[in-house]
């Protein structure tokens, strides 16, 4: 099938040429290049879930020295920054998202000296280190909370949210925890309830208290001074609650935990969140650091609020709307990409993470999974914006859910079983080689290594020119070396094509064409290249049976073609 282009792109490229250098610029902080771009706009980020990455002391749990030992691998892959999910002291109820000391390293992950060595070794390889700042809540074992619950008059009482119940056994209002049950926990000692949006072992901090604000800003300074290049801010939507504790509207249907579904109208996304983000940003700017946000937004308007007016909040709010496209669909992806390109700031793309099932099985059809993994890589790594790769995506790791409830480690998977099986499936150990435990650990891994590790692993895929890993390396190399892919504007092509998602990345008068076949049948597309002032598209990277000749690009099922337009 041949798709015709109704309009020429000459005018689009010309218009893009006029706006390119300025449209991409951001304000605030230091710039690093002539276009006004900051380091994080050129960087490729990689999320490391430390429990599962590499275990240096063979206790079955990954650690900081394990990460340090893999820096050469990350460099070779094409990574510029790693985001490490929480590695601070923690009772590990929520695997680190319950922090009991913000200014130390949990002994299971190593020491502060190990951390300093990791930062220094990463720096030698021009890799920056980003930490995960759990801003909304602490562990119930944090000294602040232990003091807070000790008496109604304790110094830290007002650091958390304490309220009287409505009556005996009745919490202050109807708010439910996103992890199940009431969001209020009764404390018999002081005869009041404390509020927790997540587990009851994760009490919410009271961000209305200036002492809390100061303490939290100081934590970020402490890490920036230690060489940390930024923070991924956890659960920012939940920082503030309605002080009147108005009940949330609820529906009749129940969720996996048996609670009535409710709209979190009065305990998420309050306008005060943005004041806190502006304060965190001021500190980040002092250190040329970046703030990445865990921003669950319903639309681009909400996402824009997280950039802040004048880009004075988060530089990189993650666009989770992109992950809501759960099937391969050129029109759906086109729509989301257009939306994020109209946003007020620079796009940040993820396709999975430690809370979201892996892309390999979300998009795989069971028959062409490897090809589809390459297609997805070509998509989020060639778009205008900064990608964050989740560890293991580059080798085609699949989501591997526990078979039995008793095997589940993630508490929500136990309480929500079988409707909600938790997040263990996307957190299994990194697959380094085909040996026992995939080379992750010589001990017993905290989560079972998937059987597919025998085929999908770093060692074997490094030697295979057709592997998913080799494709990732190639596309990342291209992204780093090709100015159009790194800096250029996004110009959609063939917007009515139901199967092939195609676009240009335009910088000045140069353009790269990206064509992605999101269908299971071969496609032939006439891009009318010669009518648009170019002679042809010179292949930069393509899957095996996809190519361009003159005006025509041929794509195998789920095929990828990336080509430089030449005159
Ligand atoms: C979001 C984190 O990504 C998730 O893993 C965690 O359980 C919650 N925030 C609570 O901190
Ligand atoms: Ca270990």
XYZ file of C-alpha atoms and ligand atoms in Angstrom:
579
model
C 0.000 0.000 0.000
C 1.390 3.398 -0.954
C 0.504 6.410 1.144
C 0.504 9.809 -0.487
C 1.633 13.012 1.153
C -0.910 15.725 0.494
C 1.398 18.650 1.331
C 5.062 19.278 0.826
C 7.324 19.509 3.860
C 9.567 22.186 2.394
C 7.577 24.878 4.144
C 7.564 22.910 7.376
C 11.338 22.521 7.339
C 11.792 26.187 6.498
C 9.522 27.226 9.358
C 11.263 24.825 11.675
C 14.631 26.222 10.615
C 13.520 29.660 11.694
C 12.385 28.581 15.135
C 14.652 25.644 15.897
C 17.346 27.148 18.087
C 14.928 29.190 20.161
C 11.945 26.898 20.482
C 14.029 24.370 22.374
C 15.620 26.735 24.822
C 14.634 26.687 28.495
C 15.049 29.389 31.086
C 16.790 29.226 34.436
C 19.959 27.405 35.472
C 23.130 27.259 33.438
C 23.148 26.436 29.768
C 25.710 24.243 28.156
C 25.417 24.817 24.467
C 24.739 27.377 21.802
C 21.090 26.365 21.573
C 20.523 27.129 25.238
C 20.229 23.461 26.065
C 21.049 22.113 29.482
C 23.033 18.944 30.036
C 19.935 16.898 30.869
C 18.345 17.701 27.502
C 21.130 15.850 25.723
C 21.454 13.079 28.269
C 20.081 9.565 28.153
C 18.948 8.484 31.629
C 18.858 4.929 32.977
C 16.808 3.818 35.965
C 18.562 1.399 38.307
C 16.483 -0.527 40.841
C 19.411 -1.213 43.185
C 18.015 -4.385 44.793
C 17.928 -6.004 41.378
C 20.875 -4.679 39.401
C 24.097 -6.375 40.535
C 24.946 -8.089 43.815
C 28.624 -7.638 44.728
C 28.599 -9.457 48.091
C 26.308 -12.331 47.114
C 23.650 -11.808 49.741
C 20.983 -11.984 47.034
C 20.344 -8.222 47.012
C 21.948 -5.808 44.584
C 24.122 -3.032 46.011
C 26.084 0.125 45.211
C 29.374 -1.681 44.554
C 27.428 -3.842 42.129
C 26.295 -0.725 40.264
C 29.860 0.645 40.224
C 31.093 -2.619 38.708
C 28.678 -2.160 35.802
C 29.513 1.435 34.897
C 31.589 0.383 31.900
C 28.599 -1.555 30.609
C 26.388 1.513 31.025
C 28.946 3.724 29.311
C 29.157 1.286 26.402
C 25.372 1.256 26.150
C 25.299 5.049 25.794
C 24.052 6.183 29.194
C 24.771 9.687 30.529
C 22.945 9.626 33.870
C 21.662 6.970 36.236
C 18.679 7.406 38.550
C 18.973 5.060 41.512
C 15.691 4.316 43.291
C 15.927 4.814 47.084
C 19.053 3.325 48.649
C 18.731 5.098 52.021
C 18.264 3.335 55.365
C 14.810 1.833 55.346
C 12.787 -0.980 56.913
C 12.087 -1.916 53.254
C 8.320 -2.217 53.668
C 8.014 -0.497 50.275
C 11.531 -1.527 49.202
C 13.173 1.770 50.072
C 10.263 4.153 49.521
C 9.938 4.166 53.320
C 13.032 6.147 54.335
C 14.233 6.183 57.949
C 17.280 8.417 57.347
C 17.607 10.706 54.320
C 21.318 11.357 54.756
C 22.840 7.885 54.773
C 23.010 4.650 52.773
C 21.235 1.473 53.877
C 23.894 -1.087 54.965
C 22.324 -3.654 52.627
C 23.379 -1.383 49.743
C 26.761 -0.354 51.157
C 28.212 2.724 52.822
C 28.528 6.423 52.115
C 32.126 5.709 51.058
C 30.767 3.223 48.487
C 28.372 5.905 47.325
C 31.164 8.473 46.976
C 33.197 5.949 45.002
C 30.216 5.261 42.731
C 29.817 9.006 42.037
C 33.567 9.411 41.416
C 33.795 6.396 39.098
C 30.662 7.509 37.266
C 32.140 10.988 36.838
C 35.271 9.525 35.246
C 32.959 8.038 32.626
C 30.902 11.253 32.313
C 27.890 9.601 33.916
C 25.876 11.649 36.416
C 24.092 10.197 39.427
C 20.489 11.095 40.296
C 18.898 10.047 43.588
C 15.274 9.334 44.415
C 13.848 11.784 46.923
C 10.791 10.505 48.749
C 9.233 13.878 49.503
C 5.720 12.980 50.578
C 6.346 10.583 53.464
C 8.982 8.978 55.647
C 9.147 5.548 57.224
C 7.265 5.149 60.491
C 10.720 4.287 61.891
C 12.215 7.670 60.952
C 13.318 9.490 64.156
C 11.042 12.399 63.169
C 8.006 10.124 63.259
C 9.096 8.231 66.360
C 9.274 11.564 68.154
C 6.055 12.773 66.532
C 4.043 9.832 67.817
C 5.619 9.908 71.273
C 3.266 12.603 72.611
C 0.878 15.309 71.446
C 3.375 17.930 72.537
C 6.540 16.435 71.060
C 8.848 18.650 68.993
C 7.984 16.788 65.786
C 4.245 16.316 66.458
C 3.289 18.774 63.731
C 5.733 17.296 61.232
C 3.073 14.758 60.303
C -0.710 14.955 59.919
C -2.518 14.032 63.125
C -6.262 14.388 63.620
C -9.006 13.269 65.964
C -11.340 10.579 64.696
C -15.024 11.282 64.073
C -15.955 8.970 66.881
C -14.911 5.635 68.332
C -13.272 3.541 65.585
C -14.132 6.202 62.996
C -11.291 7.845 61.051
C -11.359 11.615 60.400
C -12.771 11.213 56.877
C -13.288 8.749 53.999
C -9.880 9.044 52.326
C -8.437 5.686 51.307
C -4.791 4.739 50.901
C -3.783 4.010 47.333
C -2.316 0.770 48.729
C -5.634 -0.272 50.309
C -7.712 0.463 53.389
C -8.253 3.762 55.173
C -5.555 6.423 54.787
C -5.786 6.971 58.558
C -4.098 4.859 61.208
C -5.149 5.091 64.829
C -2.416 5.497 67.425
C -3.732 4.468 70.864
C -0.907 6.173 72.755
C -1.969 9.695 71.809
C -5.530 8.783 70.852
C -5.314 10.356 67.386
C -5.071 9.195 63.786
C -2.131 9.889 61.457
C -2.485 10.163 57.710
C -0.699 7.965 55.136
C -1.425 8.061 51.401
C 0.626 4.869 50.914
C 1.285 2.071 53.460
C 0.606 2.769 57.130
C 4.394 2.453 57.599
C 4.731 5.551 55.346
C 3.224 8.486 57.300
C 2.758 11.654 55.215
C 4.915 14.622 56.148
C 3.118 17.874 56.898
C 4.446 20.127 54.143
C 2.489 23.059 55.585
C 4.996 23.128 58.437
C 7.947 25.447 57.561
C 10.286 23.260 59.633
C 9.464 20.290 57.392
C 10.030 22.359 54.271
C 13.413 23.524 55.533
C 14.523 20.058 56.602
C 13.587 18.590 53.221
C 15.305 21.352 51.212
C 18.402 20.820 53.355
C 18.406 17.118 52.447
C 18.659 17.990 48.757
C 21.527 20.432 49.428
C 23.354 17.767 51.397
C 23.279 15.378 48.429
C 24.009 18.010 45.770
C 27.126 18.954 47.734
C 28.105 15.285 47.623
C 28.070 15.335 43.840
C 24.523 14.262 43.070
C 23.314 15.817 39.795
C 19.606 15.807 40.493
C 16.632 14.238 42.169
C 13.732 12.178 40.959
C 10.895 13.396 43.163
C 8.597 10.631 44.328
C 4.811 10.987 44.410
C 4.731 14.788 44.089
C 0.978 14.785 43.469
C 0.388 13.799 47.075
C 2.363 16.480 48.975
C -0.622 18.457 50.257
C -4.102 17.690 51.564
C -7.205 19.782 52.072
C -6.859 21.129 55.650
C -10.642 20.812 56.095
C -10.391 17.090 55.313
C -13.386 17.202 52.952
C -14.534 13.670 52.023
C -13.527 12.498 48.553
C -16.312 11.659 46.099
C -16.576 7.875 45.886
C -18.250 5.385 43.562
C -20.033 2.080 44.136
C -17.391 -0.128 42.420
C -14.626 -1.616 44.509
C -10.902 -1.830 43.717
C -8.594 -4.865 44.113
C -8.302 -4.168 47.855
C -12.063 -4.145 48.391
C -12.277 -0.351 48.897
C -14.865 1.772 47.119
C -13.200 3.587 44.241
C -12.733 7.241 44.971
C -11.621 10.346 43.193
C -8.612 11.670 45.149
C -9.936 15.187 44.763
C -9.047 16.595 48.170
C -5.753 14.812 48.836
C -3.838 14.989 45.536
C -2.707 17.710 43.112
C -3.468 20.635 45.414
C -2.160 24.008 44.146
C 0.230 24.235 47.113
C 2.307 21.444 45.536
C 3.665 23.972 43.079
C 4.998 26.290 45.788
C 6.983 23.385 47.222
C 8.309 22.467 43.785
C 9.414 26.035 43.144
C 11.367 25.978 46.402
C 12.996 22.641 45.540
C 13.859 24.045 42.115
C 15.574 27.126 43.522
C 17.936 24.868 45.446
C 18.473 22.568 42.451
C 19.380 25.577 40.290
C 22.108 26.592 42.747
C 23.830 23.302 41.882
C 22.975 23.052 38.149
C 20.895 20.006 39.074
C 17.822 18.554 37.513
C 14.451 17.671 39.024
C 12.605 14.733 37.516
C 9.020 14.271 38.634
C 6.824 11.274 39.173
C 3.909 13.162 37.700
C 0.717 11.244 37.052
C -1.268 13.649 34.933
C -4.617 13.333 33.226
C -3.686 15.624 30.354
C -0.983 17.931 29.016
C -2.546 20.914 30.783
C -1.774 19.263 34.125
C 1.712 18.325 32.940
C 2.324 21.965 31.975
C 1.611 22.991 35.543
C 4.485 20.806 36.695
C 6.944 22.619 34.422
C 5.789 25.762 36.185
C 5.117 29.186 34.785
C 8.417 30.301 33.269
C 9.771 26.754 33.722
C 10.503 27.303 37.395
C 9.366 23.926 38.752
C 10.355 20.514 37.361
C 12.640 20.423 34.335
C 11.652 16.816 33.658
C 8.113 15.877 34.678
C 7.661 12.374 33.301
C 5.009 12.060 30.608
C 3.120 8.990 31.823
C 0.389 9.665 29.260
C 2.822 8.074 26.820
C 2.714 4.844 28.856
C -1.071 4.805 28.663
C -0.754 3.772 25.015
C -0.778 0.091 25.825
C -0.944 -1.327 22.332
C 1.078 -0.716 19.209
C -0.917 1.930 17.426
C 0.503 4.559 15.097
C -2.498 6.912 15.550
C -2.418 6.630 19.357
C 1.315 7.277 19.639
C 1.037 10.104 17.109
C -1.607 11.732 19.254
C 0.445 11.491 22.466
C 3.624 12.717 20.776
C 1.785 15.712 19.312
C 0.401 16.480 22.758
C 3.753 16.403 24.520
C 5.376 18.440 21.765
C 2.817 21.148 22.421
C 3.728 21.180 26.117
C 5.351 24.079 27.933
C 8.651 22.295 28.490
C 11.012 19.631 27.274
C 9.448 16.129 26.981
C 10.559 13.229 29.208
C 9.782 9.755 27.896
C 9.544 6.458 29.761
C 8.065 3.204 28.514
C 8.213 1.238 31.761
C 9.606 1.452 35.278
C 9.590 -0.321 38.645
C 5.828 0.318 38.933
C 4.827 -0.287 35.301
C 4.906 -3.672 33.516
C 7.784 -4.043 31.088
C 7.316 -2.900 27.505
C 8.438 -6.270 26.117
C 5.144 -7.891 26.999
C 2.942 -4.782 26.995
C 3.607 -4.346 23.277
C 4.848 -7.802 22.237
C 2.427 -9.965 20.259
C 4.076 -13.246 21.340
C 5.505 -13.815 17.853
C 7.514 -10.728 16.982
C 8.516 -9.595 20.462
C 12.181 -8.965 19.656
C 11.319 -6.970 16.569
C 8.735 -4.992 18.530
C 11.281 -4.289 21.310
C 13.559 -2.743 18.660
C 10.642 -0.770 17.240
C 9.858 0.651 20.693
C 13.521 1.516 21.223
C 13.581 3.339 17.895
C 10.483 5.239 18.985
C 11.367 6.619 22.413
C 15.044 7.075 21.642
C 14.530 9.135 18.484
C 11.846 11.505 19.724
C 12.509 15.096 20.713
C 12.955 14.856 24.457
C 14.916 13.031 27.116
C 14.394 9.278 27.469
C 14.685 7.331 30.720
C 15.477 3.662 30.087
C 14.415 1.181 32.731
C 17.142 -1.370 33.431
C 16.715 -4.553 31.407
C 14.546 -2.997 28.705
C 17.638 -2.949 26.506
C 17.927 -6.753 26.593
C 14.233 -7.585 26.264
C 13.510 -8.549 29.863
C 9.922 -9.596 30.317
C 7.523 -9.033 33.182
C 7.590 -12.215 35.248
C 4.838 -12.306 37.837
C 5.014 -14.593 40.871
C 2.979 -17.746 40.291
C 1.656 -18.027 43.841
C 0.514 -15.507 46.415
C 3.041 -16.844 48.929
C 5.891 -15.977 46.554
C 4.908 -12.302 46.315
C 7.288 -9.782 47.914
C 5.480 -6.528 47.105
C 2.881 -6.080 49.902
C 0.151 -4.785 47.561
C 0.502 -8.015 45.585
C -0.362 -9.990 48.703
C -3.256 -7.832 49.851
C -4.616 -7.375 46.327
C -4.133 -10.966 45.088
C -5.329 -12.145 42.606
C -6.656 -8.923 41.059
C -3.534 -6.951 41.959
C -0.422 -9.133 41.917
C 1.960 -6.319 42.744
C 5.116 -5.089 41.079
C 7.562 -7.971 41.537
C 7.128 -8.870 37.866
C 8.958 -5.792 36.594
C 11.614 -5.860 39.338
C 13.325 -9.213 38.697
C 17.167 -9.331 38.727
C 19.121 -7.925 35.803
C 20.175 -10.659 33.389
C 23.917 -10.373 32.872
C 24.733 -13.789 31.391
C 23.389 -17.297 30.845
C 24.854 -18.743 34.052
C 22.950 -19.569 37.244
C 21.008 -16.564 38.527
C 21.928 -14.797 35.285
C 25.204 -13.613 36.834
C 23.254 -11.294 39.152
C 24.327 -13.037 42.379
C 26.030 -16.179 43.623
C 23.588 -16.181 46.539
C 19.824 -16.659 46.350
C 18.322 -13.662 44.548
C 15.564 -11.856 46.439
C 13.305 -12.411 43.423
C 13.559 -15.416 41.126
C 15.447 -14.883 37.886
C 13.139 -15.486 34.891
C 13.874 -18.594 32.808
C 14.216 -16.402 29.700
C 17.534 -15.134 31.114
C 19.222 -18.042 29.324
C 18.486 -16.288 26.021
C 17.976 -12.659 26.962
C 21.144 -11.557 28.714
C 23.897 -8.989 28.293
C 26.741 -11.427 27.530
C 25.009 -13.316 24.737
C 23.314 -10.276 23.245
C 26.608 -8.358 23.182
C 27.937 -10.928 20.714
C 24.865 -10.958 18.519
C 24.625 -8.268 15.814
C 20.857 -8.869 15.631
C 20.086 -8.662 19.328
C 17.859 -6.141 21.039
C 20.908 -4.929 22.991
C 22.925 -4.286 19.818
C 19.980 -2.355 18.413
C 19.742 -0.220 21.562
C 23.477 0.504 21.407
C 23.226 1.482 17.758
C 20.267 3.770 18.176
C 21.841 5.425 21.233
C 25.097 5.950 19.385
C 23.179 7.564 16.568
C 21.273 9.751 19.001
C 24.511 10.993 20.529
C 26.257 11.668 17.245
C 23.473 13.000 15.021
C 22.602 16.620 15.741
C 19.134 16.384 14.194
C 18.197 13.491 16.491
C 19.706 15.167 19.517
C 18.448 18.700 19.062
C 16.011 18.841 16.197
C 12.350 19.724 16.122
C 9.713 17.049 15.714
C 7.748 17.249 12.458
C 5.055 14.573 12.006
C 4.566 13.063 8.559
C 1.712 11.089 6.947
C -0.638 11.814 9.782
C -3.443 9.654 8.442
C -1.378 6.505 8.072
C -2.955 3.852 10.335
C 0.154 1.629 10.340
C 3.351 3.607 9.940
C 4.350 6.269 12.423
C 6.752 8.594 10.659
C 8.348 11.893 11.467
C 11.272 14.147 10.735
C 13.732 15.503 13.231
C 14.733 18.838 11.769
C 17.655 21.023 12.727
C 18.436 24.038 10.577
C 18.044 22.857 7.007
C 18.979 19.253 7.819
C 16.507 16.476 8.527
C 16.406 12.853 9.621
C 13.464 10.675 8.647
C 12.159 8.059 11.101
C 9.631 5.487 9.843
C 8.202 2.899 12.233
C 5.885 0.164 11.055
C 3.505 -0.530 13.928
C 1.678 -3.241 12.025
C 2.238 -6.956 11.415
C 2.220 -6.566 7.623
C 4.895 -5.184 5.316
C 4.401 -1.538 4.335
C 5.625 0.571 1.445
C 5.509 4.320 1.926
C 6.091 6.972 -0.721
C 7.537 9.930 1.165
C 7.886 12.004 -2.031
C 11.370 12.854 -0.902
C 12.424 14.229 -4.289
C 9.454 16.623 -4.370
C 10.610 18.022 -1.051
C 14.024 19.178 -2.110
C 16.029 16.079 -1.194
C 17.468 13.324 -3.396
C 16.962 10.410 -1.023
C 17.055 9.139 2.534
C 20.456 7.644 3.297
C 20.055 4.781 5.765
C 21.489 5.478 9.220
C 19.912 2.529 10.997
C 17.283 0.015 9.964
C 16.030 -3.411 10.904
C 17.119 -6.203 8.564
C 14.486 -6.050 5.867
C 13.631 -2.388 5.865
C 15.243 0.098 3.483
C 14.775 3.186 1.343
C 15.200 3.714 -2.357
C 14.503 7.076 -3.950
C 11.163 8.261 -2.600
C 10.098 4.881 -1.295
C 10.661 3.353 2.132
C 9.927 -0.345 2.538
C 9.289 -1.676 5.991
C 9.042 -5.282 7.109
C 6.388 -6.116 9.747
C 7.290 -3.958 12.785
C 10.239 -2.671 10.773
C 12.295 0.445 11.488
C 13.987 2.785 9.043
C 15.986 5.854 10.091
C 17.615 7.845 7.328
C 19.430 11.124 6.779
C 17.820 13.190 4.046
C 20.472 14.114 1.482
C 20.326 16.640 -1.306
C 6.054 5.854 43.721
C 7.142 4.838 43.649
O 7.600 4.756 42.322
C 6.544 3.546 44.150
O 7.382 2.453 43.899
C 6.245 3.723 45.610
O 5.601 2.559 46.103
C 5.345 4.933 45.857
N 5.716 6.090 45.100
C 5.352 5.335 47.307
O 6.576 5.941 47.632
Ca 24.379 -7.472 48.051
